[in-house]
């Protein structure tokens, strides 16, 4: 069932709660691919009812980013959800979520701001305010849907860590279920932004997973020094790759590591054909 208004969703949720049914939420920005499908399948298997939100959230895009050209494929998204057994696809308009005039001035919106320590690094460094927008919209979706479980992919690991922190700090009564990264056979992590890449660009983009897998192999062979592990990346890079960061951080609190251990995540971001791609691996 495709619903566009908060009131319609609330009505359904009220009935489900009365019946004592468990609710799973899969928040998305649409352009659904097999990565999203795996989150949806997990929710459908675990919960009595599943809601998928499809909303390209304007307040998490920075000026100059791809808000306008972000792929919008609601018909295909709805078909995928129906096939997967989703009960509600919630696709609100920006006006439904934020009211009139939100784009003109954020001064008229209450935000949920995660701690600076979590957002001044990795993607947050170049995407200032991005995680404020993510936490705000996800908090709103939690309030609208009141799920027992919410499913997020590990592909956006910094986002996942920040949302877990938000749920803990704000005592939000639900459990976040982290879900594994889904990759193409080639190793490329699935992302809606892969659509911007040419065939050659997709080939060049394999550099992310190659670097990460090689680091994991070196780590497993006994190299724990982060400097030494980082240096192994350079042989994979060429003039078609603009590296933004390669960092080793703690998977609970994002603290930087000098010596890698089993609680370390390696994060990478780079541009191919001017498309910003991210990936990560847990050691
Ligand atoms: O990961 C995403 O697609 C978005 O950041 C999310 C969680 C749906 C919030 O808009």
PDB file of C-alpha atoms and ligand atoms in Angstrom:
ATOM      1  CA  UNK A   1       0.000   0.000   0.000  1.00  0.00           C
ATOM      2  CA  UNK A   2       1.485   3.339  -1.103  1.00  0.00           C
ATOM      3  CA  UNK A   3       0.733   6.159   1.358  1.00  0.00           C
ATOM      4  CA  UNK A   4       1.760   9.808   1.069  1.00  0.00           C
ATOM      5  CA  UNK A   5       0.535  11.372   4.300  1.00  0.00           C
ATOM      6  CA  UNK A   6       1.579  11.071   7.924  1.00  0.00           C
ATOM      7  CA  UNK A   7      -2.083  10.853   8.994  1.00  0.00           C
ATOM      8  CA  UNK A   8      -2.717   7.784   6.798  1.00  0.00           C
ATOM      9  CA  UNK A   9       0.361   6.012   8.154  1.00  0.00           C
ATOM     10  CA  UNK A  10      -0.571   6.851  11.752  1.00  0.00           C
ATOM     11  CA  UNK A  11      -4.038   5.357  11.223  1.00  0.00           C
ATOM     12  CA  UNK A  12      -2.578   2.028  10.072  1.00  0.00           C
ATOM     13  CA  UNK A  13       0.048   1.976  12.816  1.00  0.00           C
ATOM     14  CA  UNK A  14      -2.644   2.574  15.445  1.00  0.00           C
ATOM     15  CA  UNK A  15      -4.536  -0.499  14.258  1.00  0.00           C
ATOM     16  CA  UNK A  16      -1.422  -2.672  14.171  1.00  0.00           C
ATOM     17  CA  UNK A  17      -0.403  -1.578  17.668  1.00  0.00           C
ATOM     18  CA  UNK A  18      -3.921  -2.426  18.927  1.00  0.00           C
ATOM     19  CA  UNK A  19      -3.477  -5.920  17.513  1.00  0.00           C
ATOM     20  CA  UNK A  20      -0.099  -6.233  19.242  1.00  0.00           C
ATOM     21  CA  UNK A  21       1.819  -6.667  15.959  1.00  0.00           C
ATOM     22  CA  UNK A  22       5.557  -5.936  15.717  1.00  0.00           C
ATOM     23  CA  UNK A  23       6.584  -3.290  13.199  1.00  0.00           C
ATOM     24  CA  UNK A  24       9.810  -3.048  11.167  1.00  0.00           C
ATOM     25  CA  UNK A  25      10.913   0.167   9.453  1.00  0.00           C
ATOM     26  CA  UNK A  26      13.338   0.371   6.539  1.00  0.00           C
ATOM     27  CA  UNK A  27      14.137   4.060   5.911  1.00  0.00           C
ATOM     28  CA  UNK A  28      15.331   4.729   2.345  1.00  0.00           C
ATOM     29  CA  UNK A  29      15.696   7.510  -0.193  1.00  0.00           C
ATOM     30  CA  UNK A  30      14.308   5.232  -2.915  1.00  0.00           C
ATOM     31  CA  UNK A  31      16.021   4.109  -6.138  1.00  0.00           C
ATOM     32  CA  UNK A  32      15.855   0.741  -4.436  1.00  0.00           C
ATOM     33  CA  UNK A  33      18.429  -1.916  -5.320  1.00  0.00           C
ATOM     34  CA  UNK A  34      19.358  -5.344  -3.977  1.00  0.00           C
ATOM     35  CA  UNK A  35      21.051  -3.745  -0.951  1.00  0.00           C
ATOM     36  CA  UNK A  36      17.728  -2.220   0.107  1.00  0.00           C
ATOM     37  CA  UNK A  37      15.988  -5.470  -0.815  1.00  0.00           C
ATOM     38  CA  UNK A  38      18.136  -7.369   1.665  1.00  0.00           C
ATOM     39  CA  UNK A  39      17.131  -4.919   4.448  1.00  0.00           C
ATOM     40  CA  UNK A  40      13.471  -5.278   3.473  1.00  0.00           C
ATOM     41  CA  UNK A  41      13.703  -9.078   3.452  1.00  0.00           C
ATOM     42  CA  UNK A  42      15.219  -9.038   6.938  1.00  0.00           C
ATOM     43  CA  UNK A  43      12.388  -6.854   8.212  1.00  0.00           C
ATOM     44  CA  UNK A  44       9.672  -8.949   6.565  1.00  0.00           C
ATOM     45  CA  UNK A  45      11.199 -12.115   8.076  1.00  0.00           C
ATOM     46  CA  UNK A  46      11.536 -10.628  11.580  1.00  0.00           C
ATOM     47  CA  UNK A  47       8.460  -8.403  11.974  1.00  0.00           C
ATOM     48  CA  UNK A  48       4.703  -8.876  11.624  1.00  0.00           C
ATOM     49  CA  UNK A  49       4.445  -5.713   9.531  1.00  0.00           C
ATOM     50  CA  UNK A  50       7.040  -3.791   7.471  1.00  0.00           C
ATOM     51  CA  UNK A  51       7.041  -0.128   6.493  1.00  0.00           C
ATOM     52  CA  UNK A  52       9.513   1.174   3.883  1.00  0.00           C
ATOM     53  CA  UNK A  53       9.892   4.939   3.710  1.00  0.00           C
ATOM     54  CA  UNK A  54      10.926   6.454   0.387  1.00  0.00           C
ATOM     55  CA  UNK A  55      11.940  10.068   0.870  1.00  0.00           C
ATOM     56  CA  UNK A  56      14.759  12.041  -0.721  1.00  0.00           C
ATOM     57  CA  UNK A  57      15.414  14.115   2.367  1.00  0.00           C
ATOM     58  CA  UNK A  58      16.361  17.658   1.275  1.00  0.00           C
ATOM     59  CA  UNK A  59      17.855  18.680   4.615  1.00  0.00           C
ATOM     60  CA  UNK A  60      20.623  16.053   4.479  1.00  0.00           C
ATOM     61  CA  UNK A  61      22.003  17.381   1.178  1.00  0.00           C
ATOM     62  CA  UNK A  62      24.623  20.114   1.303  1.00  0.00           C
ATOM     63  CA  UNK A  63      24.618  23.033  -1.147  1.00  0.00           C
ATOM     64  CA  UNK A  64      25.979  21.876  -4.511  1.00  0.00           C
ATOM     65  CA  UNK A  65      25.192  18.206  -3.882  1.00  0.00           C
ATOM     66  CA  UNK A  66      22.948  15.991  -6.040  1.00  0.00           C
ATOM     67  CA  UNK A  67      19.517  16.691  -4.445  1.00  0.00           C
ATOM     68  CA  UNK A  68      17.898  17.588  -7.773  1.00  0.00           C
ATOM     69  CA  UNK A  69      19.383  14.795  -9.819  1.00  0.00           C
ATOM     70  CA  UNK A  70      19.103  12.078  -7.132  1.00  0.00           C
ATOM     71  CA  UNK A  71      17.262   9.178  -8.878  1.00  0.00           C
ATOM     72  CA  UNK A  72      13.517   9.077  -8.150  1.00  0.00           C
ATOM     73  CA  UNK A  73      11.898   5.790  -9.216  1.00  0.00           C
ATOM     74  CA  UNK A  74       8.803   5.445  -7.042  1.00  0.00           C
ATOM     75  CA  UNK A  75       6.921   3.071  -9.376  1.00  0.00           C
ATOM     76  CA  UNK A  76       9.772   0.580  -9.526  1.00  0.00           C
ATOM     77  CA  UNK A  77      10.352   1.031  -5.777  1.00  0.00           C
ATOM     78  CA  UNK A  78       6.727   0.265  -5.018  1.00  0.00           C
ATOM     79  CA  UNK A  79       6.821  -2.840  -7.234  1.00  0.00           C
ATOM     80  CA  UNK A  80       9.956  -4.135  -5.485  1.00  0.00           C
ATOM     81  CA  UNK A  81       8.349  -3.547  -2.075  1.00  0.00           C
ATOM     82  CA  UNK A  82       5.068  -5.243  -3.017  1.00  0.00           C
ATOM     83  CA  UNK A  83       6.936  -8.257  -4.340  1.00  0.00           C
ATOM     84  CA  UNK A  84       8.997  -8.440  -1.130  1.00  0.00           C
ATOM     85  CA  UNK A  85       5.897  -8.411   1.106  1.00  0.00           C
ATOM     86  CA  UNK A  86       6.069  -4.837   2.413  1.00  0.00           C
ATOM     87  CA  UNK A  87       2.835  -3.615   4.032  1.00  0.00           C
ATOM     88  CA  UNK A  88       3.263   0.160   3.642  1.00  0.00           C
ATOM     89  CA  UNK A  89       5.456   2.220   1.326  1.00  0.00           C
ATOM     90  CA  UNK A  90       5.471   5.689   2.873  1.00  0.00           C
ATOM     91  CA  UNK A  91       6.448   8.293   0.258  1.00  0.00           C
ATOM     92  CA  UNK A  92       5.768  11.760   1.675  1.00  0.00           C
ATOM     93  CA  UNK A  93       6.489  15.042  -0.078  1.00  0.00           C
ATOM     94  CA  UNK A  94       9.013  17.483   1.476  1.00  0.00           C
ATOM     95  CA  UNK A  95       6.049  19.681   2.362  1.00  0.00           C
ATOM     96  CA  UNK A  96       4.324  16.814   4.191  1.00  0.00           C
ATOM     97  CA  UNK A  97       7.488  16.163   6.223  1.00  0.00           C
ATOM     98  CA  UNK A  98       8.624  19.713   6.907  1.00  0.00           C
ATOM     99  CA  UNK A  99       5.741  22.045   6.119  1.00  0.00           C
ATOM    100  CA  UNK A 100       5.862  25.153   4.017  1.00  0.00           C
ATOM    101  CA  UNK A 101       9.014  27.087   3.503  1.00  0.00           C
ATOM    102  CA  UNK A 102      11.469  24.619   5.041  1.00  0.00           C
ATOM    103  CA  UNK A 103      13.802  24.960   2.098  1.00  0.00           C
ATOM    104  CA  UNK A 104      13.843  28.727   2.424  1.00  0.00           C
ATOM    105  CA  UNK A 105      15.085  28.718   5.986  1.00  0.00           C
ATOM    106  CA  UNK A 106      16.210  25.962   8.333  1.00  0.00           C
ATOM    107  CA  UNK A 107      15.743  28.477  11.149  1.00  0.00           C
ATOM    108  CA  UNK A 108      12.132  27.334  11.296  1.00  0.00           C
ATOM    109  CA  UNK A 109      12.860  23.659  11.912  1.00  0.00           C
ATOM    110  CA  UNK A 110      13.712  21.771  15.106  1.00  0.00           C
ATOM    111  CA  UNK A 111      16.791  19.650  14.424  1.00  0.00           C
ATOM    112  CA  UNK A 112      18.273  16.576  16.114  1.00  0.00           C
ATOM    113  CA  UNK A 113      22.018  17.273  16.224  1.00  0.00           C
ATOM    114  CA  UNK A 114      24.353  14.330  16.911  1.00  0.00           C
ATOM    115  CA  UNK A 115      27.591  14.951  18.857  1.00  0.00           C
ATOM    116  CA  UNK A 116      30.251  16.911  17.001  1.00  0.00           C
ATOM    117  CA  UNK A 117      32.841  14.245  17.864  1.00  0.00           C
ATOM    118  CA  UNK A 118      30.913  11.810  15.624  1.00  0.00           C
ATOM    119  CA  UNK A 119      30.256  14.233  12.774  1.00  0.00           C
ATOM    120  CA  UNK A 120      33.459  16.238  12.347  1.00  0.00           C
ATOM    121  CA  UNK A 121      35.229  13.342  10.626  1.00  0.00           C
ATOM    122  CA  UNK A 122      34.929  10.976   7.642  1.00  0.00           C
ATOM    123  CA  UNK A 123      31.871  11.976   5.540  1.00  0.00           C
ATOM    124  CA  UNK A 124      30.843  14.666   8.020  1.00  0.00           C
ATOM    125  CA  UNK A 125      34.026  16.607   7.316  1.00  0.00           C
ATOM    126  CA  UNK A 126      33.108  17.376   3.703  1.00  0.00           C
ATOM    127  CA  UNK A 127      29.318  17.100   4.167  1.00  0.00           C
ATOM    128  CA  UNK A 128      28.800  19.650   6.933  1.00  0.00           C
ATOM    129  CA  UNK A 129      25.307  19.345   8.445  1.00  0.00           C
ATOM    130  CA  UNK A 130      24.574  16.083   6.607  1.00  0.00           C
ATOM    131  CA  UNK A 131      24.177  13.981   9.746  1.00  0.00           C
ATOM    132  CA  UNK A 132      21.985  16.647  11.391  1.00  0.00           C
ATOM    133  CA  UNK A 133      19.614  16.183   8.455  1.00  0.00           C
ATOM    134  CA  UNK A 134      19.815  12.383   8.691  1.00  0.00           C
ATOM    135  CA  UNK A 135      19.176  12.278  12.462  1.00  0.00           C
ATOM    136  CA  UNK A 136      16.306  14.747  12.156  1.00  0.00           C
ATOM    137  CA  UNK A 137      14.476  12.853   9.427  1.00  0.00           C
ATOM    138  CA  UNK A 138      15.095   9.429  10.965  1.00  0.00           C
ATOM    139  CA  UNK A 139      13.831  10.684  14.314  1.00  0.00           C
ATOM    140  CA  UNK A 140      10.698  11.994  12.590  1.00  0.00           C
ATOM    141  CA  UNK A 141      10.196   8.656  10.823  1.00  0.00           C
ATOM    142  CA  UNK A 142      10.608   6.833  14.151  1.00  0.00           C
ATOM    143  CA  UNK A 143       7.933   9.072  15.678  1.00  0.00           C
ATOM    144  CA  UNK A 144       5.548   8.549  12.757  1.00  0.00           C
ATOM    145  CA  UNK A 145       5.971   4.775  12.373  1.00  0.00           C
ATOM    146  CA  UNK A 146       6.890   3.849  15.988  1.00  0.00           C
ATOM    147  CA  UNK A 147       8.718   0.720  14.856  1.00  0.00           C
ATOM    148  CA  UNK A 148      10.023  -2.027  17.139  1.00  0.00           C
ATOM    149  CA  UNK A 149      12.960  -2.581  14.788  1.00  0.00           C
ATOM    150  CA  UNK A 150      14.678  -0.306  12.263  1.00  0.00           C
ATOM    151  CA  UNK A 151      16.991  -1.717   9.599  1.00  0.00           C
ATOM    152  CA  UNK A 152      20.089   0.117   8.331  1.00  0.00           C
ATOM    153  CA  UNK A 153      22.898  -1.039   6.034  1.00  0.00           C
ATOM    154  CA  UNK A 154      26.530  -1.178   7.128  1.00  0.00           C
ATOM    155  CA  UNK A 155      27.480   0.457   3.814  1.00  0.00           C
ATOM    156  CA  UNK A 156      26.768   3.792   5.547  1.00  0.00           C
ATOM    157  CA  UNK A 157      28.697   2.762   8.642  1.00  0.00           C
ATOM    158  CA  UNK A 158      29.220   6.278  10.052  1.00  0.00           C
ATOM    159  CA  UNK A 159      25.473   6.912   9.694  1.00  0.00           C
ATOM    160  CA  UNK A 160      24.705   3.605  11.435  1.00  0.00           C
ATOM    161  CA  UNK A 161      27.036   4.397  14.357  1.00  0.00           C
ATOM    162  CA  UNK A 162      25.535   7.895  14.732  1.00  0.00           C
ATOM    163  CA  UNK A 163      21.953   6.586  14.620  1.00  0.00           C
ATOM    164  CA  UNK A 164      22.738   3.927  17.245  1.00  0.00           C
ATOM    165  CA  UNK A 165      24.139   6.696  19.440  1.00  0.00           C
ATOM    166  CA  UNK A 166      21.007   8.825  18.875  1.00  0.00           C
ATOM    167  CA  UNK A 167      18.698   5.933  19.832  1.00  0.00           C
ATOM    168  CA  UNK A 168      20.724   5.279  22.995  1.00  0.00           C
ATOM    169  CA  UNK A 169      21.102   8.926  24.032  1.00  0.00           C
ATOM    170  CA  UNK A 170      17.457   9.822  23.397  1.00  0.00           C
ATOM    171  CA  UNK A 171      16.048   6.556  24.855  1.00  0.00           C
ATOM    172  CA  UNK A 172      14.122   5.826  21.671  1.00  0.00           C
ATOM    173  CA  UNK A 173      12.250   2.571  22.324  1.00  0.00           C
ATOM    174  CA  UNK A 174      13.357   0.449  19.363  1.00  0.00           C
ATOM    175  CA  UNK A 175      16.219  -1.759  18.268  1.00  0.00           C
ATOM    176  CA  UNK A 176      18.460  -0.901  15.339  1.00  0.00           C
ATOM    177  CA  UNK A 177      19.346  -3.930  13.230  1.00  0.00           C
ATOM    178  CA  UNK A 178      22.620  -3.441  11.302  1.00  0.00           C
ATOM    179  CA  UNK A 179      22.659  -5.324   7.991  1.00  0.00           C
ATOM    180  CA  UNK A 180      25.679  -6.477   5.931  1.00  0.00           C
ATOM    181  CA  UNK A 181      26.901  -4.617   2.845  1.00  0.00           C
ATOM    182  CA  UNK A 182      25.586  -6.141  -0.394  1.00  0.00           C
ATOM    183  CA  UNK A 183      28.107  -6.199  -3.254  1.00  0.00           C
ATOM    184  CA  UNK A 184      28.053  -6.920  -6.952  1.00  0.00           C
ATOM    185  CA  UNK A 185      29.989 -10.046  -7.925  1.00  0.00           C
ATOM    186  CA  UNK A 186      32.833  -7.692  -8.868  1.00  0.00           C
ATOM    187  CA  UNK A 187      33.074  -6.477  -5.247  1.00  0.00           C
ATOM    188  CA  UNK A 188      31.477  -3.057  -5.868  1.00  0.00           C
ATOM    189  CA  UNK A 189      29.229  -2.138  -2.937  1.00  0.00           C
ATOM    190  CA  UNK A 190      25.669  -1.442  -4.115  1.00  0.00           C
ATOM    191  CA  UNK A 191      24.662   2.219  -3.989  1.00  0.00           C
ATOM    192  CA  UNK A 192      21.981   4.313  -5.672  1.00  0.00           C
ATOM    193  CA  UNK A 193      24.793   6.655  -6.768  1.00  0.00           C
ATOM    194  CA  UNK A 194      26.446   3.869  -8.828  1.00  0.00           C
ATOM    195  CA  UNK A 195      23.827   4.867 -11.436  1.00  0.00           C
ATOM    196  CA  UNK A 196      25.896   8.006 -12.150  1.00  0.00           C
ATOM    197  CA  UNK A 197      28.926   5.917 -13.259  1.00  0.00           C
ATOM    198  CA  UNK A 198      29.795   4.882 -16.821  1.00  0.00           C
ATOM    199  CA  UNK A 199      30.868   1.249 -17.444  1.00  0.00           C
ATOM    200  CA  UNK A 200      34.486   2.408 -17.284  1.00  0.00           C
ATOM    201  CA  UNK A 201      33.735   4.316 -14.081  1.00  0.00           C
ATOM    202  CA  UNK A 202      32.242   1.176 -12.534  1.00  0.00           C
ATOM    203  CA  UNK A 203      35.469  -0.655 -13.357  1.00  0.00           C
ATOM    204  CA  UNK A 204      37.524   2.161 -11.779  1.00  0.00           C
ATOM    205  CA  UNK A 205      35.253   2.079  -8.720  1.00  0.00           C
ATOM    206  CA  UNK A 206      36.408  -1.446  -7.898  1.00  0.00           C
ATOM    207  CA  UNK A 207      39.451   0.222  -6.392  1.00  0.00           C
ATOM    208  CA  UNK A 208      37.522   0.795  -3.138  1.00  0.00           C
ATOM    209  CA  UNK A 209      36.791  -2.851  -2.414  1.00  0.00           C
ATOM    210  CA  UNK A 210      40.235  -3.902  -3.690  1.00  0.00           C
ATOM    211  CA  UNK A 211      41.984  -1.565  -1.258  1.00  0.00           C
ATOM    212  CA  UNK A 212      39.795  -2.701   1.639  1.00  0.00           C
ATOM    213  CA  UNK A 213      40.134  -6.420   0.922  1.00  0.00           C
ATOM    214  CA  UNK A 214      43.902  -6.056   0.576  1.00  0.00           C
ATOM    215  CA  UNK A 215      44.103  -4.231   3.917  1.00  0.00           C
ATOM    216  CA  UNK A 216      42.061  -6.983   5.562  1.00  0.00           C
ATOM    217  CA  UNK A 217      44.352  -9.620   4.050  1.00  0.00           C
ATOM    218  CA  UNK A 218      47.466  -7.798   5.353  1.00  0.00           C
ATOM    219  CA  UNK A 219      45.810  -7.417   8.783  1.00  0.00           C
ATOM    220  CA  UNK A 220      44.993 -11.132   8.870  1.00  0.00           C
ATOM    221  CA  UNK A 221      48.649 -11.862   8.007  1.00  0.00           C
ATOM    222  CA  UNK A 222      49.697  -9.974  11.130  1.00  0.00           C
ATOM    223  CA  UNK A 223      50.251  -6.325  10.084  1.00  0.00           C
ATOM    224  CA  UNK A 224      48.508  -4.214  12.723  1.00  0.00           C
ATOM    225  CA  UNK A 225      50.267  -0.851  12.343  1.00  0.00           C
ATOM    226  CA  UNK A 226      47.771   1.528  10.714  1.00  0.00           C
ATOM    227  CA  UNK A 227      50.451   3.525   8.883  1.00  0.00           C
ATOM    228  CA  UNK A 228      51.801   0.355   7.283  1.00  0.00           C
ATOM    229  CA  UNK A 229      48.299  -0.858   6.416  1.00  0.00           C
ATOM    230  CA  UNK A 230      47.392   2.526   4.868  1.00  0.00           C
ATOM    231  CA  UNK A 231      50.476   2.473   2.673  1.00  0.00           C
ATOM    232  CA  UNK A 232      49.316  -0.758   1.018  1.00  0.00           C
ATOM    233  CA  UNK A 233      46.503   1.253  -0.610  1.00  0.00           C
ATOM    234  CA  UNK A 234      48.655   3.445  -2.804  1.00  0.00           C
ATOM    235  CA  UNK A 235      49.565   0.788  -5.364  1.00  0.00           C
ATOM    236  CA  UNK A 236      45.845   0.537  -6.305  1.00  0.00           C
ATOM    237  CA  UNK A 237      45.307   4.251  -6.916  1.00  0.00           C
ATOM    238  CA  UNK A 238      45.741   6.068 -10.239  1.00  0.00           C
ATOM    239  CA  UNK A 239      44.876   9.465 -11.756  1.00  0.00           C
ATOM    240  CA  UNK A 240      41.206   8.406 -12.163  1.00  0.00           C
ATOM    241  CA  UNK A 241      40.751   8.168  -8.382  1.00  0.00           C
ATOM    242  CA  UNK A 242      40.542  11.210  -6.109  1.00  0.00           C
ATOM    243  CA  UNK A 243      41.007   9.816  -2.602  1.00  0.00           C
ATOM    244  CA  UNK A 244      39.088  11.780   0.051  1.00  0.00           C
ATOM    245  CA  UNK A 245      39.947   9.650   3.057  1.00  0.00           C
ATOM    246  CA  UNK A 246      41.201   6.255   4.181  1.00  0.00           C
ATOM    247  CA  UNK A 247      40.833   5.994   7.934  1.00  0.00           C
ATOM    248  CA  UNK A 248      40.899   3.359  10.653  1.00  0.00           C
ATOM    249  CA  UNK A 249      38.377   4.000  13.407  1.00  0.00           C
ATOM    250  CA  UNK A 250      36.670   2.304  16.331  1.00  0.00           C
ATOM    251  CA  UNK A 251      33.350   0.738  15.375  1.00  0.00           C
ATOM    252  CA  UNK A 252      31.560   1.942  18.520  1.00  0.00           C
ATOM    253  CA  UNK A 253      32.767   5.522  18.979  1.00  0.00           C
ATOM    254  CA  UNK A 254      34.704   6.397  15.791  1.00  0.00           C
ATOM    255  CA  UNK A 255      37.944   7.102  17.681  1.00  0.00           C
ATOM    256  CA  UNK A 256      41.022   6.978  15.455  1.00  0.00           C
ATOM    257  CA  UNK A 257      43.211   3.856  15.717  1.00  0.00           C
ATOM    258  CA  UNK A 258      46.989   3.699  15.473  1.00  0.00           C
ATOM    259  CA  UNK A 259      47.060  -0.053  15.935  1.00  0.00           C
ATOM    260  CA  UNK A 260      44.282  -1.986  14.217  1.00  0.00           C
ATOM    261  CA  UNK A 261      42.293  -4.556  16.185  1.00  0.00           C
ATOM    262  CA  UNK A 262      39.091  -6.566  15.899  1.00  0.00           C
ATOM    263  CA  UNK A 263      37.027  -3.475  16.821  1.00  0.00           C
ATOM    264  CA  UNK A 264      38.426  -1.481  13.891  1.00  0.00           C
ATOM    265  CA  UNK A 265      36.568  -0.409  10.762  1.00  0.00           C
ATOM    266  CA  UNK A 266      38.501   0.817   7.725  1.00  0.00           C
ATOM    267  CA  UNK A 267      36.585   3.648   6.019  1.00  0.00           C
ATOM    268  CA  UNK A 268      37.276   4.869   2.504  1.00  0.00           C
ATOM    269  CA  UNK A 269      35.794   7.634   0.318  1.00  0.00           C
ATOM    270  CA  UNK A 270      36.959   8.599  -3.136  1.00  0.00           C
ATOM    271  CA  UNK A 271      35.675  10.165  -6.306  1.00  0.00           C
ATOM    272  CA  UNK A 272      35.493   8.400  -9.655  1.00  0.00           C
ATOM    273  CA  UNK A 273      34.141  10.448 -12.583  1.00  0.00           C
ATOM    274  CA  UNK A 274      33.378  13.071  -9.940  1.00  0.00           C
ATOM    275  CA  UNK A 275      30.959  10.672  -8.209  1.00  0.00           C
ATOM    276  CA  UNK A 276      31.641  10.401  -4.490  1.00  0.00           C
ATOM    277  CA  UNK A 277      31.772   6.738  -3.437  1.00  0.00           C
ATOM    278  CA  UNK A 278      32.149   5.267   0.048  1.00  0.00           C
ATOM    279  CA  UNK A 279      32.864   1.795   1.373  1.00  0.00           C
ATOM    280  CA  UNK A 280      34.193   0.179   4.532  1.00  0.00           C
ATOM    281  CA  UNK A 281      35.356  -3.122   5.994  1.00  0.00           C
ATOM    282  CA  UNK A 282      35.400  -4.488   9.543  1.00  0.00           C
ATOM    283  CA  UNK A 283      38.727  -6.029  10.593  1.00  0.00           C
TER     284      UNK A 283
HETATM  285  O1  LIG B   1      20.742   5.989   4.151  1.00  0.00           O
HETATM  286  C1  LIG B   1      19.844   6.657   3.605  1.00  0.00           C
HETATM  287  O2  LIG B   1      19.324   6.292   2.541  1.00  0.00           O
HETATM  288  C2  LIG B   1      19.364   7.943   4.274  1.00  0.00           C
HETATM  289  O3  LIG B   1      20.416   8.627   4.856  1.00  0.00           O
HETATM  290  C3  LIG B   1      18.227   7.701   5.280  1.00  0.00           C
HETATM  291  C4  LIG B   1      18.670   6.854   6.448  1.00  0.00           C
HETATM  292  C5  LIG B   1      17.053   7.030   4.577  1.00  0.00           C
HETATM  293  C6  LIG B   1      17.750   9.045   5.829  1.00  0.00           C
HETATM  294  O4  LIG B   1      17.258   9.875   4.832  1.00  0.00           O
END
